[in-house]
Amino acid sequence: MLILGNGRVITRDPSAPYMESGAVAMDGRTIVKVGSTEELKKAYPDAEYIDAKRKVIMPAFINAHEHIYSSFARGLSINGYNPNGFLDILDGMWWTIDRNLTLEDTYLSAMATYVECIKNGVTTIFDHHASFGSIEGSLFEIEKAAKETGVRSCLCYEISDRDGKEKAKASVMENAEFIRHALKDESGMIAGMMGMHAQFTISDETMELAAANKPDEVGYHIHVAEGIEDLHHCLKHYGKRIVDRLMDWEILGEKTLLGHCIYINPHEMDLIKETGTMVVHNPESNMGNACGCPPTMELVHRGILTGLGTDGYTHDMMESFKVANVLHKHHLCDPNAAWGEVPQMLFENNAKIAERYFDQKLGVLKEGAAADVIVVNYDPLTPMNENNINGHLVFGVTGHDVVTTIANGKVLMKDRELTGIDEAKVMADCRQAAAALANRINSR
Ligand SMILES: [Zn+2]
C-alpha cells in the first residue's frame, strides 16, 4: 500500500474534480481511494506514505504518438543536410538515422526516451518505431527498456517499402511477431499494433501482406496526410484520397490510430468518424517540419476521438499542450479557440485511446483506476479551483515541474531522482552510441 498525501489533488474525475488538500491511496497497480490525507492514513495505517508537501497531485500523462528512434537526432549534424521540404526532412534526417540504427542503438534510444518520459510525468506511450538498419527484434529491444523503466507502452514498427521489398516484409513480420507476443503479456503494461509509415511508402502488395499478418485484436498506427505530398501521391497513383485508400484496405476502425491528418477533407472526416477511428495531433512537429496546421478543432467538434502526441519532438506533454493551445488560436485567428478542446484531447481523449489497448482505467484519480500518479511542483499564485485547473496548468506548469512519478503503483521517480535506474550510466552509454551513430552517418 502506498499513500501519496498532503497535496492539491486534480482528479479528472467529473464527480469530484479538485481537492484543495487531499491524498491518493494505491494498492499494487490500482488506486483504492481518493480522500483527505488524515482519512486515508487512518484507513491504511501500515501504508508507505509520501508527502507531496502541498504540491499538485494529478494523473500521469499519456503520449499518444512517440518516436523512440529519433532520440539520437538531438544535436546531430548530418553532412549536406539542407532540406527544401518535408520529403527532404524525412529522407535526409529521419530515414538516414533509422537506416543506421543497430539493435543496441534502438535499446539505448528507448532507455533515453523512457527516462525523459518519467522525468516529464509520462507513464503511457504509443510508440511508432523504425530502424531499417536492424528490423528483426527491434520491438523486443524497446520492450526490454519499457520493462526496465516501468513505462506502459504500445509498440509498433512502421512498415514501409522505402528500403525495398525484403525490408518491408521484415517490418510486417516484426509487427506480427511482437503483437502475438504482446497479446500474451499479462503485466498490463505492454501492447502491440500493426505500424505503418504512411500510405505513400506502402504498395498494395505490402498493404495486403500487413493485413494478412495482423491479428484481429489490434489495429494500425499510421501517419496520414502529414505532408501535402502524401495526398498528391495517393491521388496520382491510386486515383483516390488517403482515407479512402485506408478504408478500402480495411485499415480504419476503433483500434486504429491515425497520426496528423493535416490534408483531409470533410468526406474523409466522415469516414474516420463513422468507423470510430482515432486521430493523434502533434502540434510542434507539424510546425517544425512546416507541414501545415491540421483541422484538429473541427475533428474534435465532429466527435472524432482525437488525442495529443509529441511525434518525438519533445517528451513533455505540457509542451505539446502549450503549443497546441497557441497554434489553433493563431491558425484560426480566434483567441477563443482551443481552450477546451486541447485539455480534452490531453486529459480525456488520450486516456480513452490508451484504454482501447490497456485493460485499466487511465488518466483519472479514482477508485479502481490505474495507480499512475504524478506530483507537480506548482504553487498557484491565484486561487485554483475546479473551473480554472487547465488555465493554471497551461500557463504555470511544464513537464520538468514533475517531481514524483508513479506508474502501475511503482515509484519511478521521487523528488526528481529516478529509482531503480542509474540515469548517469544510461546517459553515458547513450552519448557514446549517439556519437558512433553520427560517425557512421557522416562517413557514409
Ligand atoms: Zn510520427
CSV table of C-alpha atoms and ligand atoms in Angstrom, one decimal:
chain,number,residue,atom,x,y,z
A,1,MET,CA,0.0,0.0,0.0
A,2,LEU,CA,1.1,3.5,-0.8
A,3,ILE,CA,-0.4,6.8,0.1
A,4,LEU,CA,0.5,10.0,-1.7
A,5,GLY,CA,-0.8,12.8,0.5
A,6,ASN,CA,-0.8,16.4,1.5
A,7,GLY,CA,-1.3,17.8,-2.0
A,8,ARG,CA,-3.7,19.8,-4.1
A,9,VAL,CA,-5.4,17.0,-6.0
A,10,ILE,CA,-6.6,17.3,-9.6
A,11,THR,CA,-8.5,14.1,-10.2
A,12,ARG,CA,-10.0,14.4,-13.7
A,13,ASP,CA,-13.0,12.6,-12.1
A,14,PRO,CA,-16.1,14.8,-13.0
A,15,SER,CA,-17.8,13.9,-9.8
A,16,ALA,CA,-15.0,15.5,-7.7
A,17,PRO,CA,-12.5,17.2,-10.0
A,18,TYR,CA,-10.4,19.1,-7.4
A,19,MET,CA,-9.5,18.9,-3.7
A,20,GLU,CA,-7.6,21.8,-2.1
A,21,SER,CA,-6.0,19.3,0.1
A,22,GLY,CA,-6.1,15.5,-0.3
A,23,ALA,CA,-4.4,12.2,-0.9
A,24,VAL,CA,-4.5,9.1,-3.1
A,25,ALA,CA,-4.2,5.6,-1.7
A,26,MET,CA,-2.8,2.8,-4.0
A,27,ASP,CA,-2.7,-0.9,-3.6
A,28,GLY,CA,-0.5,-2.6,-6.1
A,29,ARG,CA,-1.4,-1.3,-9.6
A,30,THR,CA,-4.7,0.2,-8.6
A,31,ILE,CA,-6.0,3.3,-6.8
A,32,VAL,CA,-8.2,2.2,-3.9
A,33,LYS,CA,-9.3,5.6,-2.6
A,34,VAL,CA,-9.0,9.3,-3.0
A,35,GLY,CA,-9.8,11.4,0.1
A,36,SER,CA,-8.3,13.5,2.8
A,37,THR,CA,-4.8,12.7,4.0
A,38,GLU,CA,-6.0,12.1,7.6
A,39,GLU,CA,-8.8,9.8,6.5
A,40,LEU,CA,-6.6,7.7,4.2
A,41,LYS,CA,-3.8,7.5,6.8
A,42,LYS,CA,-6.3,6.3,9.3
A,43,ALA,CA,-7.9,3.7,6.9
A,44,TYR,CA,-4.5,2.3,5.9
A,45,PRO,CA,-2.1,2.8,8.9
A,46,ASP,CA,0.5,0.4,7.5
A,47,ALA,CA,0.8,2.0,4.1
A,48,GLU,CA,4.0,3.7,3.0
A,49,TYR,CA,3.5,7.4,3.0
A,50,ILE,CA,4.9,10.0,0.5
A,51,ASP,CA,4.3,13.7,1.5
A,52,ALA,CA,3.5,15.8,-1.6
A,53,LYS,CA,4.3,18.9,0.5
A,54,ARG,CA,1.3,20.9,-0.8
A,55,LYS,CA,2.4,20.4,-4.4
A,56,VAL,CA,-0.2,19.3,-7.1
A,57,ILE,CA,-1.1,15.6,-7.3
A,58,MET,CA,-2.6,14.6,-10.6
A,59,PRO,CA,-2.9,11.6,-13.1
A,60,ALA,CA,0.2,10.9,-15.0
A,61,PHE,CA,0.4,11.9,-18.7
A,62,ILE,CA,-0.2,9.7,-21.7
A,63,ASN,CA,1.6,10.4,-25.0
A,64,ALA,CA,-0.4,9.1,-28.0
A,65,HIS,CA,2.4,9.4,-30.6
A,66,GLU,CA,6.1,9.0,-29.9
A,67,HIS,CA,9.2,8.1,-31.9
A,68,ILE,CA,11.8,6.4,-29.7
A,69,TYR,CA,14.1,6.0,-32.7
A,70,SER,CA,14.5,9.8,-33.0
A,71,SER,CA,16.4,10.1,-29.7
A,72,PHE,CA,19.8,10.4,-31.1
A,73,ALA,CA,18.8,13.2,-33.5
A,74,ARG,CA,19.3,15.8,-30.8
A,75,GLY,CA,22.3,17.8,-31.7
A,76,LEU,CA,23.1,15.7,-34.7
A,77,SER,CA,24.5,17.4,-37.7
A,78,ILE,CA,24.4,15.5,-41.0
A,79,ASN,CA,26.8,16.5,-43.7
A,80,GLY,CA,24.9,18.1,-46.7
A,81,TYR,CA,21.5,18.1,-44.9
A,82,ASN,CA,19.7,21.2,-46.1
A,83,PRO,CA,16.1,20.3,-46.6
A,84,ASN,CA,13.8,22.0,-49.1
A,85,GLY,CA,10.6,20.4,-47.9
A,86,PHE,CA,9.1,17.6,-45.9
A,87,LEU,CA,10.3,14.8,-48.1
A,88,ASP,CA,13.9,16.1,-47.8
A,89,ILE,CA,13.4,16.2,-44.0
A,90,LEU,CA,12.3,12.5,-44.0
A,91,ASP,CA,15.0,11.2,-46.2
A,92,GLY,CA,17.8,13.4,-45.1
A,93,MET,CA,17.3,13.2,-41.4
A,94,TRP,CA,14.8,10.6,-40.1
A,95,TRP,CA,15.3,7.8,-42.6
A,96,THR,CA,19.1,8.4,-42.5
A,97,ILE,CA,19.1,7.8,-38.8
A,98,ASP,CA,16.8,4.8,-38.8
A,99,ARG,CA,18.8,3.1,-41.6
A,100,ASN,CA,21.9,3.3,-39.4
A,101,LEU,CA,20.4,2.1,-36.1
A,102,THR,CA,21.7,-1.1,-34.5
A,103,LEU,CA,19.6,-3.1,-32.1
A,104,GLU,CA,21.8,-1.7,-29.2
A,105,ASP,CA,21.1,1.8,-30.5
A,106,THR,CA,17.3,1.1,-30.5
A,107,TYR,CA,17.5,-0.2,-26.9
A,108,LEU,CA,19.5,2.9,-25.8
A,109,SER,CA,17.2,5.2,-27.7
A,110,ALA,CA,14.3,3.6,-25.8
A,111,MET,CA,16.1,4.0,-22.4
A,112,ALA,CA,16.8,7.7,-23.1
A,113,THR,CA,13.2,8.3,-24.2
A,114,TYR,CA,11.7,6.4,-21.2
A,115,VAL,CA,14.0,8.4,-18.8
A,116,GLU,CA,12.7,11.6,-20.3
A,117,CYS,CA,9.1,10.3,-20.1
A,118,ILE,CA,9.4,9.6,-16.4
A,119,LYS,CA,11.0,13.0,-15.8
A,120,ASN,CA,8.1,14.6,-17.6
A,121,GLY,CA,5.5,12.5,-15.8
A,122,VAL,CA,4.5,10.4,-18.8
A,123,THR,CA,3.7,6.8,-17.9
A,124,THR,CA,2.0,5.6,-21.0
A,125,ILE,CA,3.2,5.9,-24.6
A,126,PHE,CA,2.2,4.8,-28.1
A,127,ASP,CA,5.5,4.5,-30.0
A,128,HIS,CA,5.9,4.3,-33.7
A,129,HIS,CA,9.3,2.7,-34.4
A,130,ALA,CA,11.7,2.5,-37.4
A,131,SER,CA,15.2,1.0,-37.6
A,132,PHE,CA,15.7,-0.3,-41.1
A,133,GLY,CA,19.3,-0.9,-40.2
A,134,SER,CA,18.1,-3.7,-37.9
A,135,ILE,CA,14.5,-4.6,-38.0
A,136,GLU,CA,14.2,-8.0,-36.5
A,137,GLY,CA,14.0,-7.9,-32.7
A,138,SER,CA,13.8,-4.1,-32.5
A,139,LEU,CA,10.4,-4.0,-30.9
A,140,PHE,CA,11.6,-6.6,-28.3
A,141,GLU,CA,14.6,-4.3,-27.5
A,142,ILE,CA,12.2,-1.5,-26.8
A,143,GLU,CA,10.0,-3.7,-24.7
A,144,LYS,CA,13.1,-4.6,-22.7
A,145,ALA,CA,13.7,-0.9,-22.0
A,146,ALA,CA,10.0,-0.4,-21.2
A,147,LYS,CA,10.0,-3.2,-18.6
A,148,GLU,CA,13.3,-1.9,-17.1
A,149,THR,CA,12.0,1.6,-16.7
A,150,GLY,CA,8.3,0.8,-15.9
A,151,VAL,CA,6.6,2.9,-18.6
A,152,ARG,CA,3.4,1.4,-20.1
A,153,SER,CA,4.0,1.0,-23.9
A,154,CYS,CA,2.0,0.2,-27.0
A,155,LEU,CA,4.6,-0.5,-29.7
A,156,CYS,CA,4.7,-1.0,-33.4
A,157,TYR,CA,7.1,-0.9,-36.3
A,158,GLU,CA,6.4,1.5,-39.2
A,159,ILE,CA,6.1,-0.7,-42.3
A,160,SER,CA,7.4,0.9,-45.4
A,161,ASP,CA,8.7,-0.1,-48.9
A,162,ARG,CA,11.2,2.8,-48.8
A,163,ASP,CA,14.1,0.4,-48.4
A,164,GLY,CA,12.8,-2.3,-50.7
A,165,LYS,CA,10.5,-5.3,-50.6
A,166,GLU,CA,12.6,-7.5,-48.3
A,167,LYS,CA,12.8,-4.9,-45.6
A,168,ALA,CA,9.0,-4.1,-46.0
A,169,LYS,CA,8.3,-7.8,-45.4
A,170,ALA,CA,10.7,-8.0,-42.4
A,171,SER,CA,8.9,-5.0,-40.9
A,172,VAL,CA,5.5,-6.7,-41.3
A,173,MET,CA,6.9,-9.8,-39.6
A,174,GLU,CA,8.4,-7.8,-36.8
A,175,ASN,CA,5.0,-6.3,-36.0
A,176,ALA,CA,3.2,-9.6,-36.3
A,177,GLU,CA,5.7,-11.4,-34.0
A,178,PHE,CA,5.6,-8.6,-31.5
A,179,ILE,CA,1.8,-8.3,-31.5
A,180,ARG,CA,1.4,-12.1,-30.9
A,181,HIS,CA,3.9,-11.8,-28.0
A,182,ALA,CA,2.2,-8.7,-26.5
A,183,LEU,CA,-1.2,-10.3,-26.7
A,184,LYS,CA,0.1,-12.9,-24.3
A,185,ASP,CA,1.6,-10.4,-21.9
A,186,GLU,CA,0.0,-10.4,-18.5
A,187,SER,CA,1.6,-7.4,-17.0
A,188,GLY,CA,-1.0,-5.0,-18.5
A,189,MET,CA,2.0,-2.8,-19.4
A,190,ILE,CA,2.7,-3.9,-23.0
A,191,ALA,CA,0.6,-3.8,-26.1
A,192,GLY,CA,1.3,-4.0,-29.9
A,193,MET,CA,-0.2,-2.6,-33.1
A,194,MET,CA,0.4,-3.0,-36.8
A,195,GLY,CA,2.6,0.0,-37.6
A,196,MET,CA,2.7,1.7,-41.0
A,197,HIS,CA,4.9,4.6,-42.0
A,198,ALA,CA,2.5,6.4,-44.4
A,199,GLN,CA,0.4,5.3,-47.4
A,200,PHE,CA,2.9,6.9,-49.8
A,201,THR,CA,5.6,4.5,-49.0
A,202,ILE,CA,3.4,1.4,-48.9
A,203,SER,CA,2.4,-0.5,-52.0
A,204,ASP,CA,-0.8,-2.5,-52.4
A,205,GLU,CA,1.3,-5.7,-52.2
A,206,THR,CA,2.7,-4.6,-48.8
A,207,MET,CA,-0.8,-3.5,-47.6
A,208,GLU,CA,-2.0,-7.0,-48.3
A,209,LEU,CA,0.9,-8.6,-46.5
A,210,ALA,CA,0.2,-6.5,-43.4
A,211,ALA,CA,-3.5,-7.3,-43.5
A,212,ALA,CA,-2.8,-11.0,-43.8
A,213,ASN,CA,-0.4,-10.9,-40.8
A,214,LYS,CA,-2.4,-8.7,-38.4
A,215,PRO,CA,-4.2,-10.4,-35.5
A,216,ASP,CA,-7.9,-9.2,-35.3
A,217,GLU,CA,-7.4,-7.9,-31.7
A,218,VAL,CA,-5.3,-4.9,-32.8
A,219,GLY,CA,-5.4,-2.1,-35.3
A,220,TYR,CA,-3.0,0.0,-37.3
A,221,HIS,CA,-0.9,3.1,-36.3
A,222,ILE,CA,-0.1,5.1,-39.4
A,223,HIS,CA,0.9,8.7,-40.4
A,224,VAL,CA,-1.9,10.2,-42.5
A,225,ALA,CA,-1.6,13.3,-44.8
A,226,GLU,CA,1.3,14.7,-42.7
A,227,GLY,CA,2.6,16.4,-45.8
A,228,ILE,CA,0.7,17.5,-48.9
A,229,GLU,CA,3.0,15.1,-50.9
A,230,ASP,CA,1.2,12.2,-49.2
A,231,LEU,CA,-2.1,13.3,-50.6
A,232,HIS,CA,-0.7,14.1,-54.1
A,233,HIS,CA,0.9,10.6,-54.2
A,234,CYS,CA,-2.4,8.9,-53.4
A,235,LEU,CA,-4.4,10.8,-56.0
A,236,LYS,CA,-1.7,10.2,-58.6
A,237,HIS,CA,-1.1,6.5,-58.0
A,238,TYR,CA,-4.4,5.3,-56.8
A,239,GLY,CA,-6.9,7.9,-58.0
A,240,LYS,CA,-8.3,8.4,-54.5
A,241,ARG,CA,-7.7,10.3,-51.3
A,242,ILE,CA,-5.7,8.8,-48.5
A,243,VAL,CA,-8.5,8.0,-46.1
A,244,ASP,CA,-10.5,6.3,-48.9
A,245,ARG,CA,-7.4,4.1,-49.7
A,246,LEU,CA,-7.2,3.2,-46.0
A,247,MET,CA,-11.0,2.5,-45.9
A,248,ASP,CA,-10.6,0.2,-49.0
A,249,TRP,CA,-7.8,-1.7,-47.2
A,250,GLU,CA,-10.0,-2.0,-44.0
A,251,ILE,CA,-7.4,-0.1,-42.0
A,252,LEU,CA,-9.9,2.2,-40.3
A,253,GLY,CA,-11.7,1.1,-37.1
A,254,GLU,CA,-11.8,1.6,-33.4
A,255,LYS,CA,-8.4,0.1,-32.8
A,256,THR,CA,-6.6,2.2,-35.5
A,257,LEU,CA,-4.7,5.4,-34.7
A,258,LEU,CA,-4.1,8.0,-37.5
A,259,GLY,CA,-1.2,10.5,-36.9
A,260,HIS,CA,-1.6,14.1,-38.1
A,261,CYS,CA,-4.5,14.1,-40.6
A,262,ILE,CA,-3.5,17.6,-41.9
A,263,TYR,CA,-4.7,17.3,-45.6
A,264,ILE,CA,-8.0,15.5,-45.1
A,265,ASN,CA,-11.4,16.8,-46.4
A,266,PRO,CA,-14.9,16.6,-44.8
A,267,HIS,CA,-15.7,13.3,-46.6
A,268,GLU,CA,-12.6,11.7,-45.1
A,269,MET,CA,-13.6,13.1,-41.7
A,270,ASP,CA,-16.9,11.4,-42.1
A,271,LEU,CA,-15.2,8.1,-42.8
A,272,ILE,CA,-13.0,8.5,-39.7
A,273,LYS,CA,-16.0,9.3,-37.5
A,274,GLU,CA,-18.2,6.5,-38.9
A,275,THR,CA,-15.5,3.9,-38.3
A,276,GLY,CA,-14.7,5.1,-34.8
A,277,THR,CA,-11.0,5.6,-35.8
A,278,MET,CA,-8.7,7.5,-33.5
A,279,VAL,CA,-6.6,10.5,-34.5
A,280,VAL,CA,-3.5,12.0,-32.8
A,281,HIS,CA,-2.4,15.6,-33.2
A,282,ASN,CA,1.3,16.6,-32.9
A,283,PRO,CA,1.5,20.4,-33.0
A,284,GLU,CA,5.2,21.1,-32.5
A,285,SER,CA,6.2,18.6,-35.1
A,286,ASN,CA,3.8,19.9,-37.7
A,287,MET,CA,5.1,23.4,-37.1
A,288,GLY,CA,8.7,22.4,-37.0
A,289,ASN,CA,8.5,20.5,-40.3
A,290,ALA,CA,6.5,23.3,-41.9
A,291,CYS,CA,3.8,20.7,-42.8
A,292,GLY,CA,0.8,22.9,-42.1
A,293,CYS,CA,-1.9,23.0,-39.4
A,294,PRO,CA,-4.4,20.2,-39.2
A,295,PRO,CA,-8.1,20.8,-38.8
A,296,THR,CA,-7.9,19.5,-35.3
A,297,MET,CA,-10.6,21.7,-33.7
A,298,GLU,CA,-13.0,20.5,-36.4
A,299,LEU,CA,-12.2,16.9,-35.8
A,300,VAL,CA,-12.9,17.3,-32.0
A,301,HIS,CA,-16.1,19.2,-32.8
A,302,ARG,CA,-17.2,16.4,-35.0
A,303,GLY,CA,-16.8,13.9,-32.2
A,304,ILE,CA,-13.7,12.1,-33.6
A,305,LEU,CA,-11.6,10.7,-30.8
A,306,THR,CA,-8.6,13.0,-31.1
A,307,GLY,CA,-5.6,12.8,-28.8
A,308,LEU,CA,-2.4,14.6,-28.3
A,309,GLY,CA,1.1,13.3,-29.0
A,310,THR,CA,4.6,14.7,-29.5
A,311,ASP,CA,5.9,12.8,-32.6
A,312,GLY,CA,9.3,12.5,-30.8
A,313,TYR,CA,9.8,16.3,-31.0
A,314,THR,CA,9.6,16.5,-27.2
A,315,HIS,CA,8.6,14.1,-24.5
A,316,ASP,CA,6.8,16.8,-22.5
A,317,MET,CA,3.1,16.6,-22.9
A,318,MET,CA,2.7,20.1,-21.3
A,319,GLU,CA,4.9,21.5,-24.1
A,320,SER,CA,2.5,19.8,-26.6
A,321,PHE,CA,-0.5,21.3,-24.7
A,322,LYS,CA,1.0,24.8,-24.7
A,323,VAL,CA,1.9,24.7,-28.4
A,324,ALA,CA,-1.5,23.2,-29.5
A,325,ASN,CA,-3.2,25.9,-27.4
A,326,VAL,CA,-1.5,28.7,-29.3
A,327,LEU,CA,-1.3,27.0,-32.7
A,328,HIS,CA,-5.0,26.7,-33.2
A,329,LYS,CA,-5.7,30.3,-31.9
A,330,HIS,CA,-3.1,31.6,-34.3
A,331,HIS,CA,-4.2,29.5,-37.2
A,332,LEU,CA,-7.9,30.3,-36.8
A,333,CYS,CA,-7.3,33.9,-35.9
A,334,ASP,CA,-9.6,33.2,-32.9
A,335,PRO,CA,-8.4,33.9,-29.4
A,336,ASN,CA,-11.3,31.8,-28.1
A,337,ALA,CA,-10.2,28.7,-29.9
A,338,ALA,CA,-8.7,25.6,-28.3
A,339,TRP,CA,-9.3,26.4,-24.6
A,340,GLY,CA,-11.5,23.4,-24.0
A,341,GLU,CA,-10.5,21.1,-26.9
A,342,VAL,CA,-6.8,20.8,-26.2
A,343,PRO,CA,-7.1,19.8,-22.5
A,344,GLN,CA,-9.9,17.5,-23.5
A,345,MET,CA,-7.5,15.8,-26.0
A,346,LEU,CA,-4.7,15.5,-23.5
A,347,PHE,CA,-6.6,14.6,-20.4
A,348,GLU,CA,-9.7,12.7,-21.6
A,349,ASN,CA,-9.1,11.5,-25.1
A,350,ASN,CA,-5.6,10.2,-24.6
A,351,ALA,CA,-7.0,8.1,-21.8
A,352,LYS,CA,-9.8,6.8,-24.0
A,353,ILE,CA,-7.2,6.0,-26.7
A,354,ALA,CA,-5.0,4.1,-24.2
A,355,GLU,CA,-7.9,2.2,-22.8
A,356,ARG,CA,-8.5,0.7,-26.2
A,357,TYR,CA,-5.2,-1.1,-25.7
A,358,PHE,CA,-4.8,-1.5,-21.9
A,359,ASP,CA,-7.2,-3.1,-19.5
A,360,GLN,CA,-7.1,-0.4,-16.8
A,361,LYS,CA,-8.9,2.9,-16.3
A,362,LEU,CA,-6.2,5.5,-17.1
A,363,GLY,CA,-5.9,9.3,-16.8
A,364,VAL,CA,-8.0,9.7,-13.7
A,365,LEU,CA,-7.6,9.5,-9.9
A,366,LYS,CA,-10.4,7.5,-8.6
A,367,GLU,CA,-11.1,4.1,-7.0
A,368,GLY,CA,-10.3,1.3,-9.4
A,369,ALA,CA,-8.2,3.3,-11.8
A,370,ALA,CA,-4.5,2.6,-12.6
A,371,ALA,CA,-2.0,3.8,-10.0
A,372,ASP,CA,-0.4,6.2,-12.4
A,373,VAL,CA,0.1,9.4,-10.4
A,374,ILE,CA,2.5,12.4,-10.5
A,375,VAL,CA,3.4,15.2,-8.2
A,376,VAL,CA,3.9,18.6,-9.8
A,377,ASN,CA,5.9,21.4,-8.2
A,378,TYR,CA,3.3,24.2,-8.7
A,379,ASP,CA,2.2,26.7,-6.1
A,380,PRO,CA,-0.7,28.7,-7.6
A,381,LEU,CA,-0.3,32.4,-7.2
A,382,THR,CA,-4.0,33.0,-7.8
A,383,PRO,CA,-6.9,30.8,-6.4
A,384,MET,CA,-7.1,27.4,-8.1
A,385,ASN,CA,-10.4,25.6,-8.3
A,386,GLU,CA,-12.2,23.0,-10.4
A,387,ASN,CA,-13.1,25.7,-13.1
A,388,ASN,CA,-9.6,27.0,-13.8
A,389,ILE,CA,-7.3,24.0,-13.4
A,390,ASN,CA,-6.4,23.9,-17.1
A,391,GLY,CA,-5.6,27.6,-17.1
A,392,HIS,CA,-3.2,27.1,-14.2
A,393,LEU,CA,-1.5,24.2,-15.9
A,394,VAL,CA,-1.1,25.6,-19.4
A,395,PHE,CA,0.5,28.9,-18.1
A,396,GLY,CA,2.1,27.7,-15.0
A,397,VAL,CA,3.5,24.1,-15.5
A,398,THR,CA,6.0,22.4,-17.7
A,399,GLY,CA,6.9,18.7,-17.7
A,400,HIS,CA,10.1,19.4,-15.8
A,401,ASP,CA,8.0,20.6,-12.8
A,402,VAL,CA,7.1,16.9,-12.2
A,403,VAL,CA,9.0,15.8,-9.1
A,404,THR,CA,7.5,12.4,-8.4
A,405,THR,CA,6.2,9.8,-11.0
A,406,ILE,CA,4.3,6.7,-10.1
A,407,ALA,CA,3.4,4.1,-12.8
A,408,ASN,CA,1.4,1.0,-12.2
A,409,GLY,CA,1.9,1.5,-8.4
A,410,LYS,CA,5.7,1.7,-8.7
A,411,VAL,CA,7.5,4.9,-7.7
A,412,LEU,CA,9.7,5.5,-10.8
A,413,MET,CA,11.0,9.0,-9.7
A,414,LYS,CA,10.9,10.6,-6.3
A,415,ASP,CA,12.0,14.2,-5.8
A,416,ARG,CA,13.5,14.3,-9.3
A,417,GLU,CA,15.6,11.2,-8.6
A,418,LEU,CA,15.0,8.1,-10.7
A,419,THR,CA,14.6,4.9,-8.6
A,420,GLY,CA,15.9,1.7,-10.0
A,421,ILE,CA,17.8,3.2,-13.0
A,422,ASP,CA,21.3,4.5,-13.0
A,423,GLU,CA,20.5,7.6,-15.0
A,424,ALA,CA,24.1,8.8,-15.3
A,425,LYS,CA,25.2,5.4,-16.7
A,426,VAL,CA,22.3,5.3,-19.2
A,427,MET,CA,23.1,8.8,-20.5
A,428,ALA,CA,26.8,8.0,-20.8
A,429,ASP,CA,26.0,4.9,-22.8
A,430,CYS,CA,23.6,6.9,-25.0
A,431,ARG,CA,26.2,9.6,-25.7
A,432,GLN,CA,28.7,7.0,-26.7
A,433,ALA,CA,26.2,5.2,-29.0
A,434,ALA,CA,25.0,8.5,-30.4
A,435,ALA,CA,28.5,9.7,-31.3
A,436,ALA,CA,29.2,6.4,-33.0
A,437,LEU,CA,25.9,6.7,-35.0
A,438,ALA,CA,26.8,10.2,-36.1
A,439,ASN,CA,30.2,8.9,-37.2
A,440,ARG,CA,28.7,6.1,-39.2
A,441,ILE,CA,26.2,8.5,-40.9
A,442,ASN,CA,28.7,11.2,-41.7
A,443,SER,CA,31.3,8.7,-43.0
A,444,ARG,CA,28.9,7.1,-45.5
B,1,ZN,ZN,5.2,10.3,-36.3
